[in-house]
Short mmCIF file of N, CA and C in Angstrom, two decimals:
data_model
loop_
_atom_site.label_atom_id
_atom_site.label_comp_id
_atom_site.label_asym_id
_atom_site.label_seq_id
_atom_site.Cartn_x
_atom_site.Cartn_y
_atom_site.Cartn_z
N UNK E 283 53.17 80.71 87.12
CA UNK E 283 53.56 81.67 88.15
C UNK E 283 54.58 80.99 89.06
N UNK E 284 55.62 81.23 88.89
CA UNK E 284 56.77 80.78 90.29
C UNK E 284 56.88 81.46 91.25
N UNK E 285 56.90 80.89 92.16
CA UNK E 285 57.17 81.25 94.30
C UNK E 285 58.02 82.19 93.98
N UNK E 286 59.08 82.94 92.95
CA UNK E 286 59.43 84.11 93.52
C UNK E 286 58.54 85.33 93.19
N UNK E 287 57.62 85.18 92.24
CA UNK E 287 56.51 86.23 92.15
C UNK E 287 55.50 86.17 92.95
N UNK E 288 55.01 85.11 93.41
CA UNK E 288 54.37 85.07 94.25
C UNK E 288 54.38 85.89 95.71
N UNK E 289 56.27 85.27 95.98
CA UNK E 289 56.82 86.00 97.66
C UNK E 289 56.47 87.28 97.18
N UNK E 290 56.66 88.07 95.90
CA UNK E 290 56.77 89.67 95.76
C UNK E 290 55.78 89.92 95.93
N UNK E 291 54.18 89.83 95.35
CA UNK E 291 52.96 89.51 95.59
C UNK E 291 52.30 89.84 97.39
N UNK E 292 53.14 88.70 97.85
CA UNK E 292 52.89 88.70 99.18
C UNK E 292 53.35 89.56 99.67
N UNK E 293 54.53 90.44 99.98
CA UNK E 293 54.84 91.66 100.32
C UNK E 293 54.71 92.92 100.26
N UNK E 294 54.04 92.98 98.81
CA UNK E 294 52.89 94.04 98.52
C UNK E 294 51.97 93.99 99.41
N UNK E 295 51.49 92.74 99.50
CA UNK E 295 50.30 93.12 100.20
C UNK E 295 50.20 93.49 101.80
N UNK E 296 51.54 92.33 102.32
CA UNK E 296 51.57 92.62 103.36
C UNK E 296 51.91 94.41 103.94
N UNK E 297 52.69 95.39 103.15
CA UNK E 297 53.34 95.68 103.22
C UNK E 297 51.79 97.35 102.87
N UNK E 298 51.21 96.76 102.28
CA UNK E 298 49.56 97.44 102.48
C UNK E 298 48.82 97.12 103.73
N UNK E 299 48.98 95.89 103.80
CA UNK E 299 48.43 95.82 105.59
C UNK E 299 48.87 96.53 106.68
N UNK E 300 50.20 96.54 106.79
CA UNK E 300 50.35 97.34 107.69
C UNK E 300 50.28 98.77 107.53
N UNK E 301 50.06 99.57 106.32
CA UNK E 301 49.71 100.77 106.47
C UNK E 301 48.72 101.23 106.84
N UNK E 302 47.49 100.17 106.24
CA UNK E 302 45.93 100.25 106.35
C UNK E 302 45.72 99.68 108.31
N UNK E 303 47.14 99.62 109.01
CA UNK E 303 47.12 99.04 110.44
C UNK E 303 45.73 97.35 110.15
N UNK E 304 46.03 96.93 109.24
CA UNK E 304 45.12 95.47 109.53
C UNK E 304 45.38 93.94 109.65
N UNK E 305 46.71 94.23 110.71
CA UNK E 305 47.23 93.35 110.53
C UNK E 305 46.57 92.14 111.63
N UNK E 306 45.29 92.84 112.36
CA UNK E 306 44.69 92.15 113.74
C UNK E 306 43.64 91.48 112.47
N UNK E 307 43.25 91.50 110.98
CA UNK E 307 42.36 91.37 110.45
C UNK E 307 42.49 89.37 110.44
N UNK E 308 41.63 88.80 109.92
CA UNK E 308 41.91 87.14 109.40
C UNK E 308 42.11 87.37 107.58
N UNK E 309 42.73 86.70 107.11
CA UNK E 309 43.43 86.96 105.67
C UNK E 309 44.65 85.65 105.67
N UNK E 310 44.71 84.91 104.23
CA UNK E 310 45.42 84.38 103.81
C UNK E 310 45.97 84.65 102.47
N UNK E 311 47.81 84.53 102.53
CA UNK E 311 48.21 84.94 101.19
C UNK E 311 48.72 83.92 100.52
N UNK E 312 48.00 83.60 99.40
CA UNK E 312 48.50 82.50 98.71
C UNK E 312 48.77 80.79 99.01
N UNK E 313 47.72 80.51 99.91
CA UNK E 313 47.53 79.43 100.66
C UNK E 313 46.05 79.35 100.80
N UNK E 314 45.54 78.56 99.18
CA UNK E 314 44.38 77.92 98.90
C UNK E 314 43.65 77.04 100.40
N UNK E 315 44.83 75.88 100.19
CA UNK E 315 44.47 75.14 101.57
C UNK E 315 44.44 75.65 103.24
N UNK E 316 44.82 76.68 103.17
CA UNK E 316 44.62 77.07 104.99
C UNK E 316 43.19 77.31 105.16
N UNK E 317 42.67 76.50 106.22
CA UNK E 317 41.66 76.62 107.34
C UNK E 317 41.14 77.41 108.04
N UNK E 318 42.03 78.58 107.68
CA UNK E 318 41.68 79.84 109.02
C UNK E 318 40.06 80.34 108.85
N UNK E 319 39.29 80.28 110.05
CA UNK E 319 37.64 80.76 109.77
C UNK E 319 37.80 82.29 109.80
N UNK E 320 37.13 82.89 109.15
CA UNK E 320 36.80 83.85 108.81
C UNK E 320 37.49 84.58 108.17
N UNK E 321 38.15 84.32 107.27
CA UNK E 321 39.86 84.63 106.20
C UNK E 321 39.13 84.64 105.06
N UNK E 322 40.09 86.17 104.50
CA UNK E 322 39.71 86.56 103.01
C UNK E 322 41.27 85.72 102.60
N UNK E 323 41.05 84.79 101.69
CA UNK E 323 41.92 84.38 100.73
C UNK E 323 42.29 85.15 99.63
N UNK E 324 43.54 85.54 98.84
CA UNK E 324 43.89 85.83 97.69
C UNK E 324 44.99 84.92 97.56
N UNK E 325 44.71 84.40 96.33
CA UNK E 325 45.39 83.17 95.65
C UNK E 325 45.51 82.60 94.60
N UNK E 326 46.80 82.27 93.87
CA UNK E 326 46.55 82.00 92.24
C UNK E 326 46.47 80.67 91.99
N UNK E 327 45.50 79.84 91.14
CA UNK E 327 45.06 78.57 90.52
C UNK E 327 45.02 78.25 89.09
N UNK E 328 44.85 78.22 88.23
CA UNK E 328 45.07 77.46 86.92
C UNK E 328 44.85 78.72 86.25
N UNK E 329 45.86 79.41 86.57
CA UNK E 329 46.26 81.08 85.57
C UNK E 329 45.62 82.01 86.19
N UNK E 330 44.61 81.89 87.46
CA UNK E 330 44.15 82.95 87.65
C UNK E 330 44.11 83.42 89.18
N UNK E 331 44.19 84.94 89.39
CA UNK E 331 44.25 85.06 90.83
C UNK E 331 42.90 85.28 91.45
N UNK E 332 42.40 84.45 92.22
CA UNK E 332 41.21 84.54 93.11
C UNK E 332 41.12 84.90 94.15
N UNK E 333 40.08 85.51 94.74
CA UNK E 333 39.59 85.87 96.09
C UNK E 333 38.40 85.34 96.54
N UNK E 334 37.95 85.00 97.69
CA UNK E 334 37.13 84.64 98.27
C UNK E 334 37.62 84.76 100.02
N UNK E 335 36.20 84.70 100.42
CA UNK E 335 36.12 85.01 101.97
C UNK E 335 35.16 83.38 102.70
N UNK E 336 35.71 83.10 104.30
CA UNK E 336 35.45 81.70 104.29
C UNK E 336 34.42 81.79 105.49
N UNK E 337 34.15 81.28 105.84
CA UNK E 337 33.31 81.47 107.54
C UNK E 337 33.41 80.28 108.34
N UNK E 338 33.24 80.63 109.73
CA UNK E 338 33.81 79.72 110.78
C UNK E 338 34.35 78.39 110.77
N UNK E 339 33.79 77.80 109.58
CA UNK E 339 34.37 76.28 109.32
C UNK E 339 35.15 76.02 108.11
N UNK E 340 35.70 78.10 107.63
CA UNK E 340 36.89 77.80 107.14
C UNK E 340 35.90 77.56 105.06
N UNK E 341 34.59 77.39 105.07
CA UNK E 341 34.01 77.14 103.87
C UNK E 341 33.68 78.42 103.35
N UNK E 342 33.46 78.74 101.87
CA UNK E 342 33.95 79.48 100.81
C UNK E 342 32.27 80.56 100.64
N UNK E 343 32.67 81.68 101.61
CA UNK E 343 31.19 82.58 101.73
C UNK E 343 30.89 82.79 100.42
N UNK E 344 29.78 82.58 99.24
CA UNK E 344 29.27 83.64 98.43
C UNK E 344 30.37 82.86 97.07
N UNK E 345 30.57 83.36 96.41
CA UNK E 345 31.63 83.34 95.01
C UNK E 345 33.06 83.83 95.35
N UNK E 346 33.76 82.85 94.62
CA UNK E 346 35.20 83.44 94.24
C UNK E 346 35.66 84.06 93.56
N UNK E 347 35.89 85.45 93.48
CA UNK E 347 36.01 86.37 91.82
C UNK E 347 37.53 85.82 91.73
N UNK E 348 37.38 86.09 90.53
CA UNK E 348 38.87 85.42 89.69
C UNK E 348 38.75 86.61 88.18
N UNK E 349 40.76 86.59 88.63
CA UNK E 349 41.33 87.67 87.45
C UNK E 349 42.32 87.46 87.14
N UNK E 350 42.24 88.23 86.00
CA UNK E 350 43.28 87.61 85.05
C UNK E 350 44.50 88.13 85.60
N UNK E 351 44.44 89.51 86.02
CA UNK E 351 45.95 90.22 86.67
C UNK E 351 46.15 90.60 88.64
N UNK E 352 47.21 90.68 88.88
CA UNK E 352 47.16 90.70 90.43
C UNK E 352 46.59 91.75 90.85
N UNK E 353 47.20 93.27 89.90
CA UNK E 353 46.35 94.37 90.35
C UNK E 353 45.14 94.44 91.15
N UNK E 354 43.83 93.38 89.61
CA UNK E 354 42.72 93.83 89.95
C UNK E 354 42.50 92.59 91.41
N UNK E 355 42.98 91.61 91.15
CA UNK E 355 43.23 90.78 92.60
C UNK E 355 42.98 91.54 94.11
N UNK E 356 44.30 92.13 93.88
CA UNK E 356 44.74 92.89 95.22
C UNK E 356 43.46 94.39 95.51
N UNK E 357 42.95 94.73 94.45
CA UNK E 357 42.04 95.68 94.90
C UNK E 357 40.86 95.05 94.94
N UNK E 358 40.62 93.98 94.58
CA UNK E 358 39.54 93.49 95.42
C UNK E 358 39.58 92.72 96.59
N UNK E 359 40.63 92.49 97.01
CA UNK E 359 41.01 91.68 98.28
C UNK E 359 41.06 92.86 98.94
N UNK E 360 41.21 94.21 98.70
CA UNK E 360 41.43 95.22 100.04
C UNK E 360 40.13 95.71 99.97
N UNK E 361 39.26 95.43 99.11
CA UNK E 361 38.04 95.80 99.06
C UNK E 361 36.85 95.12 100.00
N UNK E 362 37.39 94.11 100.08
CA UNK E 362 37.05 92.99 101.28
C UNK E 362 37.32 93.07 102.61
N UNK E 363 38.62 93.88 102.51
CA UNK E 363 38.91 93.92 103.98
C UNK E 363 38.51 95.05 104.39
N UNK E 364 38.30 96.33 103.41
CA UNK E 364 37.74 97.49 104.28
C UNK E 364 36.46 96.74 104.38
N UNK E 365 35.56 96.37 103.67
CA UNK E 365 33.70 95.90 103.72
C UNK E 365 33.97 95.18 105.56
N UNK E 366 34.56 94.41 105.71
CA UNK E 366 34.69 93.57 106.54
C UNK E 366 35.14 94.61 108.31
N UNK E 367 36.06 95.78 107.91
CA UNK E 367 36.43 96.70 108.98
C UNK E 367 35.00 97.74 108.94
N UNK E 368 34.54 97.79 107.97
CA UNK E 368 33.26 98.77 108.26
C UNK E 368 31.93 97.86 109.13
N UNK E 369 31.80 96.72 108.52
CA UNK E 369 30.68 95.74 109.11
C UNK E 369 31.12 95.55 110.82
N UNK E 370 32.47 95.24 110.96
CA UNK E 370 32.63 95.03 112.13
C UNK E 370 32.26 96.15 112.92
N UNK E 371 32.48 96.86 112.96
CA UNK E 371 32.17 98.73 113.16
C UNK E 371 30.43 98.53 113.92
N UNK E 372 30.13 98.68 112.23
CA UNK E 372 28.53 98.58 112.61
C UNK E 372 27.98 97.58 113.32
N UNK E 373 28.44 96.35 113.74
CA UNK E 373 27.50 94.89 113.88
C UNK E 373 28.46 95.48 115.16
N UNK E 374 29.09 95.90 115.42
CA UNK E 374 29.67 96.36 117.39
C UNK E 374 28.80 97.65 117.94
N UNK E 375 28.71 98.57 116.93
CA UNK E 375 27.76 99.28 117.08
C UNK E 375 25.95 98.98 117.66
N UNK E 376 25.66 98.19 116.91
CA UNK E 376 24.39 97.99 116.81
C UNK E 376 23.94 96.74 117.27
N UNK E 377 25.37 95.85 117.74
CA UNK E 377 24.90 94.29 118.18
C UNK E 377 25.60 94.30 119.76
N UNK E 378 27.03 94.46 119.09
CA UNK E 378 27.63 94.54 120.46
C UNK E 378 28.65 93.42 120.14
N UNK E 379 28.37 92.71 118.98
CA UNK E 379 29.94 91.76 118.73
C UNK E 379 30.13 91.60 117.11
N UNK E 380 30.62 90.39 116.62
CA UNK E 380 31.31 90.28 115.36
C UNK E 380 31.96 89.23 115.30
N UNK E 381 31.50 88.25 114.27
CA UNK E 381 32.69 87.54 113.96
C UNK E 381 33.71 87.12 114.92
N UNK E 382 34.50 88.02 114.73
CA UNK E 382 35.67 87.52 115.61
C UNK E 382 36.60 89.17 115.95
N UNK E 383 37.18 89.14 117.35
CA UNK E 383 37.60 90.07 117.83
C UNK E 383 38.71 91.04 117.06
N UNK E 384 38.59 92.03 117.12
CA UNK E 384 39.94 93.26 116.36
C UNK E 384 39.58 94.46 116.81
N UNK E 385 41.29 94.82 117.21
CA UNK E 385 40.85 96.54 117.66
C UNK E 385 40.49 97.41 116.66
N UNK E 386 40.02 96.87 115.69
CA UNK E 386 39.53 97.74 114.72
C UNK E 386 38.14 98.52 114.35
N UNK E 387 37.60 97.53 115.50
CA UNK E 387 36.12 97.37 115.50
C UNK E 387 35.55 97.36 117.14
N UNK E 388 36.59 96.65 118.28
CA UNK E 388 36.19 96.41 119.65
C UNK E 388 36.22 97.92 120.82
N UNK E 389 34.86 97.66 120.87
CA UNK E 389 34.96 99.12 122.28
C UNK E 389 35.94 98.76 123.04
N UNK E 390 36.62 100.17 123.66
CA UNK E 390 37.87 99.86 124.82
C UNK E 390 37.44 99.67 125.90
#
């Protein structure tokens, strides 16, 4: 896979974020190594594109699904991010916080 499929990759997606307005969300594109806590990763490694989600210290929540094509990649990475805009919802609802702050989820 070469960095110019990749950049295209990344602009899809970005380019879904901002329609879905989630751009206040935590998410990394194609940057295995970034640190960010509470970031859904999508990212390609030895032929395959993976996803996984990290928690506060940035470590790898649950399993990494891995696929063979970006398609199914990218619909499970947005599949993550709605799970993640609905939880926030409810755990503000019913707790009063979350993770980490987004107007997606924060009373005004």
């Amino acid at each position: 896979m070469n960095s110019e499929q990749i950049e295209k990759f990344k602009q899809e997606i970005e380019c879904i974020i901002k329609e879905k307005n989630y751009i206040s969300l935590r998410y990394v594109l194609f940057d295995e190594t970034n640190r960010t806590p509470f970031a859904v990763h999508i990212f390609y490694k030895d032929g395959l594109f993976m996803v996984n989600s990290r928690d506060e210290r940035a470590y790898v929540i649950g399993r990494t699904f891995e696929f063979d094509n970006f398609s199914e990649a990218e619909k499970k990475f947005f599949n993550v991010l709605d799970f993640i805009v609905r939880e926030g919802r409810r755990d503000i609802s019913n707790r009063g916080s979350y993770m980490y702050s987004s107007p997606l989820w924060d009373k005004p």
